Backbone as a ProteinNet text record, in pm:
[ID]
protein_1_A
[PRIMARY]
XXXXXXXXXXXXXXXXXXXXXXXXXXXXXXXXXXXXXXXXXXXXXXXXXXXXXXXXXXXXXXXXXXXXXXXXXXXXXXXXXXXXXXXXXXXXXXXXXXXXXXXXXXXXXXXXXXXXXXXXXXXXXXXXXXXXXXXXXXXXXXXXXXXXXXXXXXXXXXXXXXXXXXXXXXXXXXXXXXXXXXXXXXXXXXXXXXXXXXXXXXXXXX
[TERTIARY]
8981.8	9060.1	9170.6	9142.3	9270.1	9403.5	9496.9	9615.5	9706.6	9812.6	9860.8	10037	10108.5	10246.9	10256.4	10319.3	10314.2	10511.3	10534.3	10689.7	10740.2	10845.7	10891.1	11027.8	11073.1	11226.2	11208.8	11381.4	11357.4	11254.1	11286.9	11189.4	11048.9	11017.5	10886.8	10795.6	10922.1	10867.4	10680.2	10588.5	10476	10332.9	10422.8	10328.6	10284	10144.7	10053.7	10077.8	10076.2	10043.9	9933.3	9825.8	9746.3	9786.5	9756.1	9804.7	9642.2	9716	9588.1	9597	9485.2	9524.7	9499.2	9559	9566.2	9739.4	9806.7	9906.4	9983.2	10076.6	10150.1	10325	10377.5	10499.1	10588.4	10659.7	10778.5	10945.9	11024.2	11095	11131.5	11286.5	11335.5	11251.3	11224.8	11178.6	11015.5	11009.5	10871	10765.6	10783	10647	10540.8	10679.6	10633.6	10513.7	10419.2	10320.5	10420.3	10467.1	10562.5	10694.2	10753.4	10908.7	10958.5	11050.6	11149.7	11304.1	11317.9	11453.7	11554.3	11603.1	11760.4	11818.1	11984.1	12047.5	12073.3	12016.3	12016.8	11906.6	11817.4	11683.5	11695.3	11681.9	11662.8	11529.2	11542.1	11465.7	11321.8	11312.6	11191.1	11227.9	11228.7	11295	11192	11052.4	10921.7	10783.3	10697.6	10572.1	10497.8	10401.6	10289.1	10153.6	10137.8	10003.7	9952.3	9796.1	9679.7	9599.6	9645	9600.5	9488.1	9369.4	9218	9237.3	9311.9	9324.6	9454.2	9556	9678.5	9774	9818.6	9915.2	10034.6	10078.5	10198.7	10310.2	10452.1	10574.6	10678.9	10685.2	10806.9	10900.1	11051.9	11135.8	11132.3	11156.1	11170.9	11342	11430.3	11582.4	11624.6	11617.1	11658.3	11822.6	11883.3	12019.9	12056.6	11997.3	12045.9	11915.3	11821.8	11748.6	11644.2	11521.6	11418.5	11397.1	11368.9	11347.6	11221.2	11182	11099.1	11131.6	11112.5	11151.8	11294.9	11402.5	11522.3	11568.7	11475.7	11492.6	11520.8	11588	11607.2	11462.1	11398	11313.6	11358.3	11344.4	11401.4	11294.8	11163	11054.8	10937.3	10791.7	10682.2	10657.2	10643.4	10590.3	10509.6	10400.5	10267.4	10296.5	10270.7	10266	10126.6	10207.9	10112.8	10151.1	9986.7	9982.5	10087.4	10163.3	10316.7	10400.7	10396.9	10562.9	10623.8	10771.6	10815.6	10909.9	10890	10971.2	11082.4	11254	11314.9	11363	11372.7	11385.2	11547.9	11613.4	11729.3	11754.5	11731.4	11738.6	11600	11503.9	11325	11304.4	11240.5	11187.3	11063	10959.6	10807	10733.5	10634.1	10548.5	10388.4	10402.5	10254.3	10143.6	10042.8	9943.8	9788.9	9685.7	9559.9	9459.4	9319.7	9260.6	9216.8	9232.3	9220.5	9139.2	8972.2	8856.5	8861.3	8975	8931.8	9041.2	9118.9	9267.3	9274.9	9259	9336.2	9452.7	9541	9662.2	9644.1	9745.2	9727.7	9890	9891.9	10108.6	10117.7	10202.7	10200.5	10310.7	10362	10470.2	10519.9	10666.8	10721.1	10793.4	10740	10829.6	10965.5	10990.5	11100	11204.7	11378.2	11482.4	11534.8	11648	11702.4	11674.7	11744.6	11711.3	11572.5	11482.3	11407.9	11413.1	11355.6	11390.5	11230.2	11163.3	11071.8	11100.6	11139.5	11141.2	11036	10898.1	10772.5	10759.4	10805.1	10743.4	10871.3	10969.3	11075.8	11094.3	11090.1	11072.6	11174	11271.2	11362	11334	11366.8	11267.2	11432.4	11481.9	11616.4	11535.6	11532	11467.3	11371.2	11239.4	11176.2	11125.7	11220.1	11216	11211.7	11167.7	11182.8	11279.4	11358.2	11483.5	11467.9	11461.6	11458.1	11582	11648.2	11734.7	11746.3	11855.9	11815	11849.9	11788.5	11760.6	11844.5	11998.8	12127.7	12177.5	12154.3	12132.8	12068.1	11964.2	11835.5	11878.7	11901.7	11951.1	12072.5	12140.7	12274.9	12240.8	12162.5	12126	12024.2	11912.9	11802.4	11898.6	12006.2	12086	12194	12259.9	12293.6	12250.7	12094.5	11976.5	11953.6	11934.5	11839.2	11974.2	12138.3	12201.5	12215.3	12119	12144	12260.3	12337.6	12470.7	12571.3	12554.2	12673.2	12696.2	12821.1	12908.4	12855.1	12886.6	12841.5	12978.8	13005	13168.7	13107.4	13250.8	13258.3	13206.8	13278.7	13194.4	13043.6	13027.2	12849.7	12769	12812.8	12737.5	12791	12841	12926.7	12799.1	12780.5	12699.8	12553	12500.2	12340.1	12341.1	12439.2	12391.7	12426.2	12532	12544.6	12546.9	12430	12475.7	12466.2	12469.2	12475.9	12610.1	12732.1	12852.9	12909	12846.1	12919.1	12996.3	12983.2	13132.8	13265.9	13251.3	13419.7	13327.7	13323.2	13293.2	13412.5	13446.5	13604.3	13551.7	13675.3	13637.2	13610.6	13637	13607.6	13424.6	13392.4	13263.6	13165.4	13208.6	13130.3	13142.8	13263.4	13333.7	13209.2	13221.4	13122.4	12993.6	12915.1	12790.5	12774.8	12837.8	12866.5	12829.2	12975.1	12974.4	12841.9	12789.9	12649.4	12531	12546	12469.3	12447	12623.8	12643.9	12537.1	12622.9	12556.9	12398.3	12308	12210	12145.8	12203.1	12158.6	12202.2	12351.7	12439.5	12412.2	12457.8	12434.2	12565	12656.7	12835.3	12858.7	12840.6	12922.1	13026.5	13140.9	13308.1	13294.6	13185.4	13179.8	13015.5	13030.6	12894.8	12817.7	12704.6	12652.5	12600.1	12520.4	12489.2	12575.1	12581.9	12673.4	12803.5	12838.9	13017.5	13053.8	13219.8	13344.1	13402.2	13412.8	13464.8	13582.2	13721.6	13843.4	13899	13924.3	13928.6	13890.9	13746.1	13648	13513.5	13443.4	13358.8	13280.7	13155.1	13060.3	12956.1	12898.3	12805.5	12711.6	12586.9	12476.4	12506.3	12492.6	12479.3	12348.4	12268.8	12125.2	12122.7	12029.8	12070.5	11920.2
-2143.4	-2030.4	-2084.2	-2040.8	-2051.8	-2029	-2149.5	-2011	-2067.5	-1980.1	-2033.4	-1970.9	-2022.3	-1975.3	-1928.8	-1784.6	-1712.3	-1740.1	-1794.9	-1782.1	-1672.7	-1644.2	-1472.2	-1489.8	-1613.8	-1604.3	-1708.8	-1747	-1783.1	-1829.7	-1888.2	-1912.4	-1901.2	-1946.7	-2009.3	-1865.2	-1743.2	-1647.9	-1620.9	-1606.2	-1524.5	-1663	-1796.2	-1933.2	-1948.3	-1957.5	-1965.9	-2166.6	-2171.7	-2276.8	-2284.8	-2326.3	-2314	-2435.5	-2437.1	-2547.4	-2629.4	-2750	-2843.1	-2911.4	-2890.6	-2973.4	-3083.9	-3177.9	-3146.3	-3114.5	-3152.5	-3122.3	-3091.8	-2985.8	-2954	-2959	-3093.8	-3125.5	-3058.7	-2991.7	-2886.3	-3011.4	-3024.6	-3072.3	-3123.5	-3145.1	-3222	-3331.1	-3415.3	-3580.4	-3520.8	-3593.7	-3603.3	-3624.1	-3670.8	-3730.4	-3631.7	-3502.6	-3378.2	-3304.9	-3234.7	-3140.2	-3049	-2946.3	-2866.2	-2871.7	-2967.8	-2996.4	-2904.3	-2858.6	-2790.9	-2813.4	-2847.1	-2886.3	-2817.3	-2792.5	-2731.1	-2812.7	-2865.1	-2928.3	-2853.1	-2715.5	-2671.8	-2689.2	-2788.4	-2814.9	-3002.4	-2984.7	-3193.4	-3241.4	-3341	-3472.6	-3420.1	-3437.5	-3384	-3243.9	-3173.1	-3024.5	-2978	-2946.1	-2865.5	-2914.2	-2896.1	-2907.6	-2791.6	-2764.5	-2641	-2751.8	-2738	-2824	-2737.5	-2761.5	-2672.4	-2720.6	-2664.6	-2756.1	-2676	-2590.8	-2608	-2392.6	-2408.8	-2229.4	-2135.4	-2232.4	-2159.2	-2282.9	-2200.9	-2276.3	-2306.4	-2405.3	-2408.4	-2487.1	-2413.4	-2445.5	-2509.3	-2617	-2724.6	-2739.1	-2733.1	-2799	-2957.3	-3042.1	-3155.1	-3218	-3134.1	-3203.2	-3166	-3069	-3029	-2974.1	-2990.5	-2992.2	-2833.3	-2784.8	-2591	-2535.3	-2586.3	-2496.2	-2465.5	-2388.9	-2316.4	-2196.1	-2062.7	-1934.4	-1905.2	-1826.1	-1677.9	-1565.7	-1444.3	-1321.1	-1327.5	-1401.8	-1435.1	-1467	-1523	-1593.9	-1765.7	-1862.1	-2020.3	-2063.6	-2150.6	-2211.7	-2336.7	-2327.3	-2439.4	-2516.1	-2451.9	-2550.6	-2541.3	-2571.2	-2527.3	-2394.7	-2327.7	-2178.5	-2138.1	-2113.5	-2042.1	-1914.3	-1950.2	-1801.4	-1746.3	-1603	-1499.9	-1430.4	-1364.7	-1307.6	-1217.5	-1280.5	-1185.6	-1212.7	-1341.9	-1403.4	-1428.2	-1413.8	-1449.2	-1622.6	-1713.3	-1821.3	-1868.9	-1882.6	-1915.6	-2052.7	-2116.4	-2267.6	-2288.4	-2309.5	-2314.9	-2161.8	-2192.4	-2018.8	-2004.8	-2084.6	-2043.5	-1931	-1852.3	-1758.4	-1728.7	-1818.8	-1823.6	-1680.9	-1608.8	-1566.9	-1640.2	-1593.1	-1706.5	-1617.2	-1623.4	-1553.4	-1603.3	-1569.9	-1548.6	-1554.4	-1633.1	-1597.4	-1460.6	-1366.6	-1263.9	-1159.7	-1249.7	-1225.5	-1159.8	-1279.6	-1237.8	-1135.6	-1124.8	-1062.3	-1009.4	-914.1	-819.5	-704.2	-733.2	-703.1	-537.1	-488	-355.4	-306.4	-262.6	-159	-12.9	-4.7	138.6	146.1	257.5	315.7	419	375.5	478.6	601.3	686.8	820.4	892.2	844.7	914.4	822.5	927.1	964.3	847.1	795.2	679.1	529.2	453.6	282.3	242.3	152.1	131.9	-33.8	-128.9	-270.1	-309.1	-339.2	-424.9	-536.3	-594.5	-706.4	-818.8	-769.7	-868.5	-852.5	-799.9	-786.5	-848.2	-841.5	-866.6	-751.5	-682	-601	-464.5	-391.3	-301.3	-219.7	-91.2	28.6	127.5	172.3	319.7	388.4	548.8	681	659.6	579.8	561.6	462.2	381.5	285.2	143.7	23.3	-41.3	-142.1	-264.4	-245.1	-442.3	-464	-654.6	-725.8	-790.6	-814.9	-1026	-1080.8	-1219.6	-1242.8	-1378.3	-1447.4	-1468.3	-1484.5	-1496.6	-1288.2	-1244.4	-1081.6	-992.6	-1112.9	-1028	-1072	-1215.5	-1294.5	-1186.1	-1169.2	-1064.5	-952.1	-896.8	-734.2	-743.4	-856.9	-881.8	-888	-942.8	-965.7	-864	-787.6	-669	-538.3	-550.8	-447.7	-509.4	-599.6	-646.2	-629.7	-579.2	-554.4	-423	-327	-203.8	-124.3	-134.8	-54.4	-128.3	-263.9	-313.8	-415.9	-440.3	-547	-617	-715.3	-852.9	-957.2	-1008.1	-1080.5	-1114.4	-1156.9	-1268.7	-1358.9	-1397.3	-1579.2	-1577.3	-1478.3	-1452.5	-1445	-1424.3	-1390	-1503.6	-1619.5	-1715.8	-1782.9	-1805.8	-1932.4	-1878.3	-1739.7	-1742.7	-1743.3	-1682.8	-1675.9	-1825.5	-1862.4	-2014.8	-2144.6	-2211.1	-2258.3	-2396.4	-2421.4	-2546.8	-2581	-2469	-2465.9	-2506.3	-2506.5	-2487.8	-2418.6	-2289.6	-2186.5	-2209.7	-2264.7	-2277.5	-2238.5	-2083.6	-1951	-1895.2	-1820.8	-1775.1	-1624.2	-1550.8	-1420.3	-1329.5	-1406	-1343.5	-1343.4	-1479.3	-1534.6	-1408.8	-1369.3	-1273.7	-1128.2	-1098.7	-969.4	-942	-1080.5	-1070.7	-1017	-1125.8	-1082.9	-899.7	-863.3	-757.8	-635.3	-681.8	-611.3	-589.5	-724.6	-697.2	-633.4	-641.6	-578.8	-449.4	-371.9	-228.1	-167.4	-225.7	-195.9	-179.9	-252.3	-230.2	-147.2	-133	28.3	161.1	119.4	282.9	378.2	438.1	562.1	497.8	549.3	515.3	399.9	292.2	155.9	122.9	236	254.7	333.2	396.1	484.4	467.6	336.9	328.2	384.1	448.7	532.7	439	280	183.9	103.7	-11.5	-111.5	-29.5	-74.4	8.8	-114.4	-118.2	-269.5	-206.3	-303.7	-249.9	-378.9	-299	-371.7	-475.2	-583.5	-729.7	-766.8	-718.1	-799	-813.2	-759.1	-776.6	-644.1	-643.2	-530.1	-468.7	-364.8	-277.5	-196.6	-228.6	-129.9	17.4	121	308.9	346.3	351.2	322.5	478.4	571	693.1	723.8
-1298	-1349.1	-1439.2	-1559.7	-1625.7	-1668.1	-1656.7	-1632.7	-1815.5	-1832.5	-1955.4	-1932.6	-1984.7	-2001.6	-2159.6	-2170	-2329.8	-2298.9	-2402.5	-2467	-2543.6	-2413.4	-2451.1	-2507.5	-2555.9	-2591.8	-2679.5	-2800.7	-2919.2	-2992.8	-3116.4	-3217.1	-3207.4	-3069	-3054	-2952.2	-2949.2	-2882.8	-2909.6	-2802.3	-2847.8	-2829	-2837.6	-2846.6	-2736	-2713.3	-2582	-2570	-2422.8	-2347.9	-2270	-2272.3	-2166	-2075.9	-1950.4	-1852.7	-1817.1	-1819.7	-1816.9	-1664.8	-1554.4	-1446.3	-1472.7	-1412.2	-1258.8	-1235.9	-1368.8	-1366	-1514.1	-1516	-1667.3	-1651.5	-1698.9	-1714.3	-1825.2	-1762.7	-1856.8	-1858.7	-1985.8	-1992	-2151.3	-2117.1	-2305.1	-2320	-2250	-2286.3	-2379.6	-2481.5	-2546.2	-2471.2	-2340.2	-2287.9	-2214.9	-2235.5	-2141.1	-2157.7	-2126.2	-2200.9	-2273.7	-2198.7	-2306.2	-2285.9	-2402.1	-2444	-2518	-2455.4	-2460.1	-2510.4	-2681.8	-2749.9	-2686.3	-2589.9	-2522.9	-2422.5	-2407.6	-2301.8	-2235.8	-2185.7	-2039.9	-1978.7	-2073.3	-2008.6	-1981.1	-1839.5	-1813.2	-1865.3	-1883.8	-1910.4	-1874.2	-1722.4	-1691.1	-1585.1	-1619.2	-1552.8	-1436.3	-1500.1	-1400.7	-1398	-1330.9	-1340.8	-1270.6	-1306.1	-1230	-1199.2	-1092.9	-1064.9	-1012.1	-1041.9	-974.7	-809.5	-749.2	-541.5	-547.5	-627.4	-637.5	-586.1	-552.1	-561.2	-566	-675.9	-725.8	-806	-910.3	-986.9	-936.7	-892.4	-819.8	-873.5	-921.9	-980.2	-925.5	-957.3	-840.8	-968.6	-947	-1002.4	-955.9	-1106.6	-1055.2	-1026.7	-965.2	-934.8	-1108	-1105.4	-1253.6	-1214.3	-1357.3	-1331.4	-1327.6	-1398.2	-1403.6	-1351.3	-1267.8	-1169.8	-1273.9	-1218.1	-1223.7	-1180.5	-1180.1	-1190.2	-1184.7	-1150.7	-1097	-1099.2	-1195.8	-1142.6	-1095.4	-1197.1	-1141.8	-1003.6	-939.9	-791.6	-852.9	-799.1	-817.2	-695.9	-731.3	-714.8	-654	-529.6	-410.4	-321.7	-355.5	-328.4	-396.3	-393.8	-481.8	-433.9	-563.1	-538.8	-615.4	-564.9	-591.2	-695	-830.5	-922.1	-955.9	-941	-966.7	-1081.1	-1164.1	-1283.6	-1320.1	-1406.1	-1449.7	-1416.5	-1356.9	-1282.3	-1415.2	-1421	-1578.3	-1492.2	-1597.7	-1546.1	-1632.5	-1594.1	-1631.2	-1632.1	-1782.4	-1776.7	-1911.6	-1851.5	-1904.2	-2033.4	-2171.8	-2192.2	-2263.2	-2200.2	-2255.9	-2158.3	-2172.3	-2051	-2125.5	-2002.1	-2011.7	-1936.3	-1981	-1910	-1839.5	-1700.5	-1652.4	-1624.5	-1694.6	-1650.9	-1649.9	-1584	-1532.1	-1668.1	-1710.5	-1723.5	-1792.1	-1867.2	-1922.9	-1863.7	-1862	-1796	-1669.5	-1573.3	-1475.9	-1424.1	-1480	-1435.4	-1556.2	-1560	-1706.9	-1699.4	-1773.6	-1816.1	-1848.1	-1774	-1749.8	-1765	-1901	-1908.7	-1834.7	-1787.1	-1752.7	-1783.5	-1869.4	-1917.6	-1868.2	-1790.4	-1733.3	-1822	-1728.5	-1850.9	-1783.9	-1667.1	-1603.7	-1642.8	-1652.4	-1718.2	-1612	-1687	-1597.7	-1611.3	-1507	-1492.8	-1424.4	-1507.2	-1416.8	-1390.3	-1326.7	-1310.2	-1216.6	-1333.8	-1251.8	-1194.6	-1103.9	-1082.8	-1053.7	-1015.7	-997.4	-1200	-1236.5	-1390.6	-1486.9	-1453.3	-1549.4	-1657.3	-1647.3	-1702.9	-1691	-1794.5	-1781.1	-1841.1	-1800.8	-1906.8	-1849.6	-1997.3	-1962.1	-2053.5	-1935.2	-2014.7	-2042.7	-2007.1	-2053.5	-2217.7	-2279.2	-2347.2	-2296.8	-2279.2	-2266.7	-2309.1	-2279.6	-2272.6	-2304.7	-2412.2	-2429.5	-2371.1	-2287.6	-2238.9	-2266.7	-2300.2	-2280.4	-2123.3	-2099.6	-1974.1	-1873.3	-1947.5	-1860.7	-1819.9	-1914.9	-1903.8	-1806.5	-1786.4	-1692.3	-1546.3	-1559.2	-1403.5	-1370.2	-1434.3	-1409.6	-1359.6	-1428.2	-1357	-1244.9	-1243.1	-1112.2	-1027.5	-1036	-916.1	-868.1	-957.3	-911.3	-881.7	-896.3	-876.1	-748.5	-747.5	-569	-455.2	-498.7	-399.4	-355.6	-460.2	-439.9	-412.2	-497.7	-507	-439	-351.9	-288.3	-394.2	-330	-447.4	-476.8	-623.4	-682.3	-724.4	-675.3	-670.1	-806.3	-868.5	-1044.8	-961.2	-863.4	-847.8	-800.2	-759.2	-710	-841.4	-930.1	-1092	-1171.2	-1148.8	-1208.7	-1138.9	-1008.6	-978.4	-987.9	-1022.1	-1020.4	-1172.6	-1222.6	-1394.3	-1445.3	-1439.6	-1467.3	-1393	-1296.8	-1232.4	-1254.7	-1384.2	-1444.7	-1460.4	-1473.6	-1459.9	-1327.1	-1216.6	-1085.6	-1030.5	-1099.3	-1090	-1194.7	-1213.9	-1317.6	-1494.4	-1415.1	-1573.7	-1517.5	-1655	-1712.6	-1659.3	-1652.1	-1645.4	-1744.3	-1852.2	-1980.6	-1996.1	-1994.9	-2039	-1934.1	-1810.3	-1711.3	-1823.7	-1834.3	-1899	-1978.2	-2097.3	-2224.9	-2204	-2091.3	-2036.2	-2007.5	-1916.7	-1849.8	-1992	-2071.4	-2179.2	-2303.2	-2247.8	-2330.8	-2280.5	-2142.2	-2049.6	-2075.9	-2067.3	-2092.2	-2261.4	-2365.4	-2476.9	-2469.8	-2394.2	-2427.6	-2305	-2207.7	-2131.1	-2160.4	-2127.7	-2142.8	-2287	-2225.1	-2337.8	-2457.1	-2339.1	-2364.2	-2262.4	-2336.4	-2249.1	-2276.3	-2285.3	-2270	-2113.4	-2084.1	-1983.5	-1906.5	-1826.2	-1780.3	-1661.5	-1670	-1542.1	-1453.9	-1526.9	-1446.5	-1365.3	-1450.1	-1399.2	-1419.6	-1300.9	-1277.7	-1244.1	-1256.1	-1238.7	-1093.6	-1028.7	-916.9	-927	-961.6	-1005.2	-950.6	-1008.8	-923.6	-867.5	-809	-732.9	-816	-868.5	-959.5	-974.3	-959.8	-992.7	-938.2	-976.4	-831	-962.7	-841.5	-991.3	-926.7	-990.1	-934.4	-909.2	-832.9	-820.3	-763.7	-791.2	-752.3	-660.2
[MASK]
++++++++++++++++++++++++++++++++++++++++++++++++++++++++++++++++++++++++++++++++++++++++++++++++++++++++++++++++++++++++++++++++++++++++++++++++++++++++++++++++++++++++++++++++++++++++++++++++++++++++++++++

């Protein structure tokens, strides 16, 4: 079964990888199968190896982590068709064979936020909603608390955690603020993400 990673972010958005077993090395160093020009990407960052009935994604001790469906990747994990993978600010899609697994959109038509999270995927009112990678980690994570709080420092260490926490409150603000613009109607006046004052932020999930 063949599997391939499609590149959903800069220049190189849309460029198929197919993965070659027995193993496919992700990382900056040249020696990698697919190198990746960015210093939020290490030396040798990932690999997906095939164990004879699933593609399986190990970080190798990478310095800013590995992603899933905005989850950090803390041991090998088995992906499935449509996992999106985050590698410093590349965000890969992994998928199946065509043949045997075929790709199926369903377009939501109801009014409001929607948040795939097995899909990566954001749809307001029914539009779909392009978000970048540090954008998406931000809202997966204040969507999966369902309306309870998200401290600055809780969104300081999943969105940047190549930083270690020492992000400004501005640099969150910015995010936040870019967040708003591309959901709200009026992001002077947001129905989603709301600020919950000196402590940080809460999604309105209705």
């Amino acid at each position: 079964m063949e599997g391939r990673l499609v590149e959903r972010s800069g220049e190189r958005a849309g460029t198929v990888h197919v993965l070659r077993p027995p193993v496919t090395t992700i990382g900056r160093g040249g020696e990698n199968d697919i190198v990746v020009a960015s210093t939020l990407v290490s030396r040798r960052h990932a690999q997906i190896a095939w164990d004879g009935a699933h593609y399986v994604l190990t970080d190798l001790g990478s310095t800013n982590g590995t992603f899933v469906n905005a989850q950090r990747v803390t041991g090998p994990h088995p992906l499935r068709h449509g996992d999106v993978i985050t590698i410093g600010d590349l965000t890969l899609v992994f998928s199946l064979d065509e043949a045997t697994v075929p790709l199926r959109v369903e377009l939501p038509t109801e009014s409001g936020l929607r948040v795939d999270l097995e899909k990566a995927e954001v749809w307001v009112n029914g539009r779909q909603v392009s978000l970048g990678p540090k954008e998406y980690l931000a809202l997966a994570l204040l969507y999966r608390r369902g309306g309870a709080l998200v401290t600055k420092e809780e969104l300081a260490a999943h969105v940047w955690p190549e930083f270690q926490g020492a992000v400004s409150d501005y640099n969150i603000e910015q995010l936040i603020s870019r967040l708003r613009r591309k959901l709200e109607q009026d992001p002077e006046h947001p129905r989603y993400v709301l600020t919950v004052r000196g402590l940080g932020y809460r999604m309105a999930i209705s």
